[in-house]
mmCIF file with all atom_site columns, C-alpha atoms and ligand atoms in Angstrom:
data_model
loop_
_atom_site.group_PDB
_atom_site.id
_atom_site.type_symbol
_atom_site.label_atom_id
_atom_site.label_alt_id
_atom_site.label_comp_id
_atom_site.label_asym_id
_atom_site.label_entity_id
_atom_site.label_seq_id
_atom_site.pdbx_PDB_ins_code
_atom_site.Cartn_x
_atom_site.Cartn_y
_atom_site.Cartn_z
_atom_site.occupancy
_atom_site.B_iso_or_equiv
_atom_site.pdbx_formal_charge
_atom_site.auth_seq_id
_atom_site.auth_comp_id
_atom_site.auth_asym_id
_atom_site.auth_atom_id
_atom_site.pdbx_PDB_model_num
ATOM   1   C  CA  . UNK J 1 1   ? -8.820  21.795  -2.469  1.00 53.00 ? 12  UNK J CA  1
ATOM   2   C  CA  . UNK J 1 2   ? -10.941 18.695  -2.837  1.00 64.00 ? 13  UNK J CA  1
ATOM   3   C  CA  . UNK J 1 3   ? -9.624  16.310  -5.483  1.00 76.00 ? 14  UNK J CA  1
ATOM   4   C  CA  . UNK J 1 4   ? -12.221 14.654  -7.676  1.00 92.00 ? 15  UNK J CA  1
ATOM   5   C  CA  . UNK J 1 5   ? -11.022 11.124  -6.928  1.00 95.00 ? 16  UNK J CA  1
ATOM   6   C  CA  . UNK J 1 6   ? -13.789 9.441   -8.906  1.00 94.00 ? 17  UNK J CA  1
ATOM   7   C  CA  . UNK J 1 7   ? -12.485 11.074  -12.082 1.00 94.00 ? 18  UNK J CA  1
ATOM   8   C  CA  . UNK J 1 8   ? -8.820  10.593  -11.273 1.00 95.00 ? 19  UNK J CA  1
ATOM   9   C  CA  . UNK J 1 9   ? -8.909  6.961   -10.142 1.00 96.00 ? 20  UNK J CA  1
ATOM   10  C  CA  . UNK J 1 10  ? -10.190 3.728   -11.661 1.00 96.00 ? 21  UNK J CA  1
ATOM   11  C  CA  . UNK J 1 11  ? -13.188 2.142   -9.906  1.00 96.00 ? 22  UNK J CA  1
ATOM   12  C  CA  . UNK J 1 12  ? -10.935 -0.405  -8.192  1.00 97.00 ? 23  UNK J CA  1
ATOM   13  C  CA  . UNK J 1 13  ? -8.398  2.251   -7.166  1.00 97.00 ? 24  UNK J CA  1
ATOM   14  C  CA  . UNK J 1 14  ? -11.231 4.333   -5.734  1.00 97.00 ? 25  UNK J CA  1
ATOM   15  C  CA  . UNK J 1 15  ? -12.626 1.371   -3.792  1.00 97.00 ? 26  UNK J CA  1
ATOM   16  C  CA  . UNK J 1 16  ? -9.229  0.654   -2.195  1.00 98.00 ? 27  UNK J CA  1
ATOM   17  C  CA  . UNK J 1 17  ? -7.730  4.128   -1.750  1.00 97.00 ? 28  UNK J CA  1
ATOM   18  C  CA  . UNK J 1 18  ? -10.824 6.112   -0.819  1.00 97.00 ? 29  UNK J CA  1
ATOM   19  C  CA  . UNK J 1 19  ? -13.087 3.432   0.715   1.00 96.00 ? 30  UNK J CA  1
ATOM   20  C  CA  . UNK J 1 20  ? -10.391 1.296   2.387   1.00 95.00 ? 31  UNK J CA  1
ATOM   21  C  CA  . UNK J 1 21  ? -11.214 -1.755  0.285   1.00 96.00 ? 32  UNK J CA  1
ATOM   22  C  CA  . UNK J 1 22  ? -8.919  -4.730  -0.263  1.00 97.00 ? 33  UNK J CA  1
ATOM   23  C  CA  . UNK J 1 23  ? -7.979  -6.098  -3.666  1.00 97.00 ? 34  UNK J CA  1
ATOM   24  C  CA  . UNK J 1 24  ? -8.143  -9.841  -4.327  1.00 97.00 ? 35  UNK J CA  1
ATOM   25  C  CA  . UNK J 1 25  ? -4.869  -11.581 -3.438  1.00 97.00 ? 36  UNK J CA  1
ATOM   26  C  CA  . UNK J 1 26  ? -2.523  -12.402 -6.343  1.00 97.00 ? 37  UNK J CA  1
ATOM   27  C  CA  . UNK J 1 27  ? -4.313  -9.984  -8.689  1.00 97.00 ? 38  UNK J CA  1
ATOM   28  C  CA  . UNK J 1 28  ? -1.762  -7.165  -8.696  1.00 97.00 ? 39  UNK J CA  1
ATOM   29  C  CA  . UNK J 1 29  ? 0.917   -7.272  -11.348 1.00 95.00 ? 40  UNK J CA  1
ATOM   30  C  CA  . UNK J 1 30  ? 3.161   -5.528  -8.823  1.00 98.00 ? 41  UNK J CA  1
ATOM   31  C  CA  . UNK J 1 31  ? 3.023   -8.553  -6.525  1.00 97.00 ? 42  UNK J CA  1
ATOM   32  C  CA  . UNK J 1 32  ? 5.747   -10.319 -8.534  1.00 96.00 ? 43  UNK J CA  1
ATOM   33  C  CA  . UNK J 1 33  ? 7.521   -7.172  -9.661  1.00 97.00 ? 44  UNK J CA  1
ATOM   34  C  CA  . UNK J 1 34  ? 11.250  -7.502  -8.881  1.00 96.00 ? 45  UNK J CA  1
ATOM   35  C  CA  . UNK J 1 35  ? 12.512  -4.464  -10.793 1.00 97.00 ? 46  UNK J CA  1
ATOM   36  C  CA  . UNK J 1 36  ? 14.466  -1.763  -9.015  1.00 98.00 ? 47  UNK J CA  1
ATOM   37  C  CA  . UNK J 1 37  ? 12.629  1.452   -8.389  1.00 98.00 ? 48  UNK J CA  1
ATOM   38  C  CA  . UNK J 1 38  ? 10.161  3.293   -6.210  1.00 98.00 ? 49  UNK J CA  1
ATOM   39  C  CA  . UNK J 1 39  ? 6.540   2.520   -5.396  1.00 98.00 ? 50  UNK J CA  1
ATOM   40  C  CA  . UNK J 1 40  ? 4.458   5.685   -5.273  1.00 98.00 ? 51  UNK J CA  1
ATOM   41  C  CA  . UNK J 1 41  ? 0.875   6.458   -4.268  1.00 98.00 ? 52  UNK J CA  1
ATOM   42  C  CA  . UNK J 1 42  ? -1.515  5.831   -7.190  1.00 98.00 ? 53  UNK J CA  1
ATOM   43  C  CA  . UNK J 1 43  ? -3.579  8.768   -5.966  1.00 97.00 ? 54  UNK J CA  1
ATOM   44  C  CA  . UNK J 1 44  ? -1.041  11.541  -5.564  1.00 97.00 ? 55  UNK J CA  1
ATOM   45  C  CA  . UNK J 1 45  ? 2.357   10.216  -6.667  1.00 97.00 ? 56  UNK J CA  1
ATOM   46  C  CA  . UNK J 1 46  ? 4.017   10.451  -3.248  1.00 98.00 ? 57  UNK J CA  1
ATOM   47  C  CA  . UNK J 1 47  ? 7.014   8.079   -2.877  1.00 98.00 ? 58  UNK J CA  1
ATOM   48  C  CA  . UNK J 1 48  ? 6.050   5.354   -0.381  1.00 98.00 ? 59  UNK J CA  1
ATOM   49  C  CA  . UNK J 1 49  ? 8.214   2.256   -0.679  1.00 98.00 ? 60  UNK J CA  1
ATOM   50  C  CA  . UNK J 1 50  ? 11.540  1.285   -2.250  1.00 98.00 ? 61  UNK J CA  1
ATOM   51  C  CA  . UNK J 1 51  ? 12.049  -1.920  -4.232  1.00 98.00 ? 62  UNK J CA  1
ATOM   52  C  CA  . UNK J 1 52  ? 14.952  -2.676  -1.870  1.00 97.00 ? 63  UNK J CA  1
ATOM   53  C  CA  . UNK J 1 53  ? 12.453  -3.190  0.996   1.00 97.00 ? 64  UNK J CA  1
ATOM   54  C  CA  . UNK J 1 54  ? 10.131  -5.433  -1.063  1.00 98.00 ? 65  UNK J CA  1
ATOM   55  C  CA  . UNK J 1 55  ? 10.007  -9.130  -0.208  1.00 97.00 ? 66  UNK J CA  1
ATOM   56  C  CA  . UNK J 1 56  ? 7.907   -12.131 -1.165  1.00 97.00 ? 67  UNK J CA  1
ATOM   57  C  CA  . UNK J 1 57  ? 5.552   -12.686 1.760   1.00 97.00 ? 68  UNK J CA  1
ATOM   58  C  CA  . UNK J 1 58  ? 3.528   -15.356 -0.056  1.00 97.00 ? 69  UNK J CA  1
ATOM   59  C  CA  . UNK J 1 59  ? 0.310   -13.535 0.855   1.00 97.00 ? 70  UNK J CA  1
ATOM   60  C  CA  . UNK J 1 60  ? -0.520  -12.395 -2.679  1.00 98.00 ? 71  UNK J CA  1
ATOM   61  C  CA  . UNK J 1 61  ? -0.091  -8.711  -1.906  1.00 98.00 ? 72  UNK J CA  1
ATOM   62  C  CA  . UNK J 1 62  ? 2.995   -6.584  -2.498  1.00 98.00 ? 73  UNK J CA  1
ATOM   63  C  CA  . UNK J 1 63  ? 4.878   -6.617  0.819   1.00 98.00 ? 74  UNK J CA  1
ATOM   64  C  CA  . UNK J 1 64  ? 7.580   -4.365  2.177   1.00 98.00 ? 75  UNK J CA  1
ATOM   65  C  CA  . UNK J 1 65  ? 9.714   -4.496  5.295   1.00 98.00 ? 76  UNK J CA  1
ATOM   66  C  CA  . UNK J 1 66  ? 10.144  -0.733  5.530   1.00 97.00 ? 77  UNK J CA  1
ATOM   67  C  CA  . UNK J 1 67  ? 8.847   2.572   4.212   1.00 97.00 ? 78  UNK J CA  1
ATOM   68  C  CA  . UNK J 1 68  ? 10.633  5.070   1.989   1.00 95.00 ? 79  UNK J CA  1
ATOM   69  C  CA  . UNK J 1 69  ? 11.047  8.480   3.620   1.00 93.00 ? 80  UNK J CA  1
ATOM   70  C  CA  . UNK J 1 70  ? 8.044   9.972   5.412   1.00 94.00 ? 81  UNK J CA  1
ATOM   71  C  CA  . UNK J 1 71  ? 5.285   9.238   2.896   1.00 95.00 ? 82  UNK J CA  1
ATOM   72  C  CA  . UNK J 1 72  ? 3.341   6.790   5.060   1.00 97.00 ? 83  UNK J CA  1
ATOM   73  C  CA  . UNK J 1 73  ? 1.053   7.305   8.062   1.00 96.00 ? 84  UNK J CA  1
ATOM   74  C  CA  . UNK J 1 74  ? -0.497  4.593   10.238  1.00 96.00 ? 85  UNK J CA  1
ATOM   75  C  CA  . UNK J 1 75  ? -3.753  4.402   12.162  1.00 94.00 ? 86  UNK J CA  1
ATOM   76  C  CA  . UNK J 1 76  ? -5.412  1.788   14.355  1.00 89.00 ? 87  UNK J CA  1
ATOM   77  C  CA  . UNK J 1 77  ? -8.211  -0.025  12.581  1.00 78.00 ? 88  UNK J CA  1
ATOM   78  C  CA  . UNK J 1 78  ? -10.928 -1.745  14.589  1.00 77.00 ? 89  UNK J CA  1
ATOM   79  C  CA  . UNK J 1 79  ? -12.894 -3.213  11.697  1.00 74.00 ? 90  UNK J CA  1
ATOM   80  C  CA  . UNK J 1 80  ? -11.784 -6.734  12.585  1.00 71.00 ? 91  UNK J CA  1
ATOM   81  C  CA  . UNK J 1 81  ? -12.068 -8.348  16.021  1.00 76.00 ? 92  UNK J CA  1
ATOM   82  C  CA  . UNK J 1 82  ? -8.345  -7.924  16.573  1.00 78.00 ? 93  UNK J CA  1
ATOM   83  C  CA  . UNK J 1 83  ? -7.201  -4.358  15.981  1.00 83.00 ? 94  UNK J CA  1
ATOM   84  C  CA  . UNK J 1 84  ? -4.913  -3.896  13.015  1.00 89.00 ? 95  UNK J CA  1
ATOM   85  C  CA  . UNK J 1 85  ? -2.751  -0.994  11.993  1.00 95.00 ? 96  UNK J CA  1
ATOM   86  C  CA  . UNK J 1 86  ? -3.896  0.658   8.804   1.00 96.00 ? 97  UNK J CA  1
ATOM   87  C  CA  . UNK J 1 87  ? -1.320  2.141   6.425   1.00 97.00 ? 98  UNK J CA  1
ATOM   88  C  CA  . UNK J 1 88  ? -2.214  5.399   4.691   1.00 98.00 ? 99  UNK J CA  1
ATOM   89  C  CA  . UNK J 1 89  ? -0.581  7.814   2.291   1.00 98.00 ? 100 UNK J CA  1
ATOM   90  C  CA  . UNK J 1 90  ? 0.448   10.786  4.398   1.00 97.00 ? 101 UNK J CA  1
ATOM   91  C  CA  . UNK J 1 91  ? -0.023  13.159  1.488   1.00 96.00 ? 102 UNK J CA  1
ATOM   92  C  CA  . UNK J 1 92  ? -3.568  12.377  0.301   1.00 96.00 ? 103 UNK J CA  1
ATOM   93  C  CA  . UNK J 1 93  ? -4.860  10.128  3.101   1.00 97.00 ? 104 UNK J CA  1
ATOM   94  C  CA  . UNK J 1 94  ? -5.456  7.246   0.683   1.00 97.00 ? 105 UNK J CA  1
ATOM   95  C  CA  . UNK J 1 95  ? -5.779  3.753   2.183   1.00 98.00 ? 106 UNK J CA  1
ATOM   96  C  CA  . UNK J 1 96  ? -2.845  1.532   1.192   1.00 98.00 ? 107 UNK J CA  1
ATOM   97  C  CA  . UNK J 1 97  ? -3.116  -1.592  3.344   1.00 97.00 ? 108 UNK J CA  1
ATOM   98  C  CA  . UNK J 1 98  ? -2.010  -2.770  6.777   1.00 96.00 ? 109 UNK J CA  1
ATOM   99  C  CA  . UNK J 1 99  ? 1.232   -3.308  8.683   1.00 97.00 ? 110 UNK J CA  1
ATOM   100 C  CA  . UNK J 1 100 ? 1.942   -6.426  10.748  1.00 95.00 ? 111 UNK J CA  1
ATOM   101 C  CA  . UNK J 1 101 ? 4.743   -7.357  13.126  1.00 95.00 ? 112 UNK J CA  1
ATOM   102 C  CA  . UNK J 1 102 ? 5.782   -10.623 11.474  1.00 96.00 ? 113 UNK J CA  1
ATOM   103 C  CA  . UNK J 1 103 ? 8.122   -9.263  8.798   1.00 96.00 ? 114 UNK J CA  1
ATOM   104 C  CA  . UNK J 1 104 ? 11.766  -10.065 8.097   1.00 96.00 ? 115 UNK J CA  1
ATOM   105 C  CA  . UNK J 1 105 ? 14.852  -8.610  9.761   1.00 93.00 ? 116 UNK J CA  1
ATOM   106 C  CA  . UNK J 1 106 ? 15.909  -5.986  10.548  1.00 93.00 ? 117 UNK J CA  1
ATOM   107 C  CA  . UNK J 1 107 ? 12.592  -4.127  10.934  1.00 96.00 ? 118 UNK J CA  1
ATOM   108 C  CA  . UNK J 1 108 ? 10.356  -7.112  11.759  1.00 97.00 ? 119 UNK J CA  1
ATOM   109 C  CA  . UNK J 1 109 ? 7.591   -5.301  9.927   1.00 97.00 ? 120 UNK J CA  1
ATOM   110 C  CA  . UNK J 1 110 ? 5.414   -6.475  7.056   1.00 98.00 ? 121 UNK J CA  1
ATOM   111 C  CA  . UNK J 1 111 ? 3.647   -3.730  5.171   1.00 98.00 ? 122 UNK J CA  1
ATOM   112 C  CA  . UNK J 1 112 ? 0.913   -5.587  3.291   1.00 98.00 ? 123 UNK J CA  1
ATOM   113 C  CA  . UNK J 1 113 ? -0.113  -3.214  0.514   1.00 98.00 ? 124 UNK J CA  1
ATOM   114 C  CA  . UNK J 1 114 ? -2.789  -3.275  -2.179  1.00 98.00 ? 125 UNK J CA  1
ATOM   115 C  CA  . UNK J 1 115 ? -0.969  -3.173  -5.515  1.00 98.00 ? 126 UNK J CA  1
ATOM   116 C  CA  . UNK J 1 116 ? -3.777  -1.150  -7.062  1.00 98.00 ? 127 UNK J CA  1
ATOM   117 C  CA  . UNK J 1 117 ? -2.991  1.657   -4.597  1.00 98.00 ? 128 UNK J CA  1
ATOM   118 C  CA  . UNK J 1 118 ? 0.557   1.850   -5.965  1.00 98.00 ? 129 UNK J CA  1
ATOM   119 C  CA  . UNK J 1 119 ? 2.277   2.994   -9.124  1.00 98.00 ? 130 UNK J CA  1
ATOM   120 C  CA  . UNK J 1 120 ? 5.769   1.751   -9.855  1.00 98.00 ? 131 UNK J CA  1
ATOM   121 C  CA  . UNK J 1 121 ? 8.518   4.028   -11.113 1.00 98.00 ? 132 UNK J CA  1
ATOM   122 C  CA  . UNK J 1 122 ? 11.499  2.033   -12.376 1.00 97.00 ? 133 UNK J CA  1
ATOM   123 C  CA  . UNK J 1 123 ? 14.869  3.546   -11.583 1.00 94.00 ? 134 UNK J CA  1
ATOM   124 C  CA  . UNK J 1 124 ? 16.958  4.486   -14.582 1.00 81.00 ? 135 UNK J CA  1
HETATM 125 ZN ZN1 . LIG V 2 .   ? -1.294  9.686   -1.839  1.00 54.36 ? 219 LIG V ZN1 1
#
């Protein structure tokens, strides 16, 4: 079944999730969000990241050192001169951001994620 993403998503969500765009740094309200809860895919609601893995990377994008469960897939991206690893929602294939190898212990990973691609569900 083909989801009508243009109806379901805002223009900016569509640009990021479905066309692999990048939001402007420091524009997501989730960048400074320090509440406890789960970050889910804005497209399909799949749980992707836990607040416990969120850290302040200073980049202006919500950053996580690890994923939550099996909601995330990765893919090599050759759009830049140096290949990067793209991060996608495993459920709907939506583009989330990229993962780099300069994150904090213990994973050493930095998932650099567009806030507009995420919804936040606060834990009760
Ligand atoms: Zn999704």
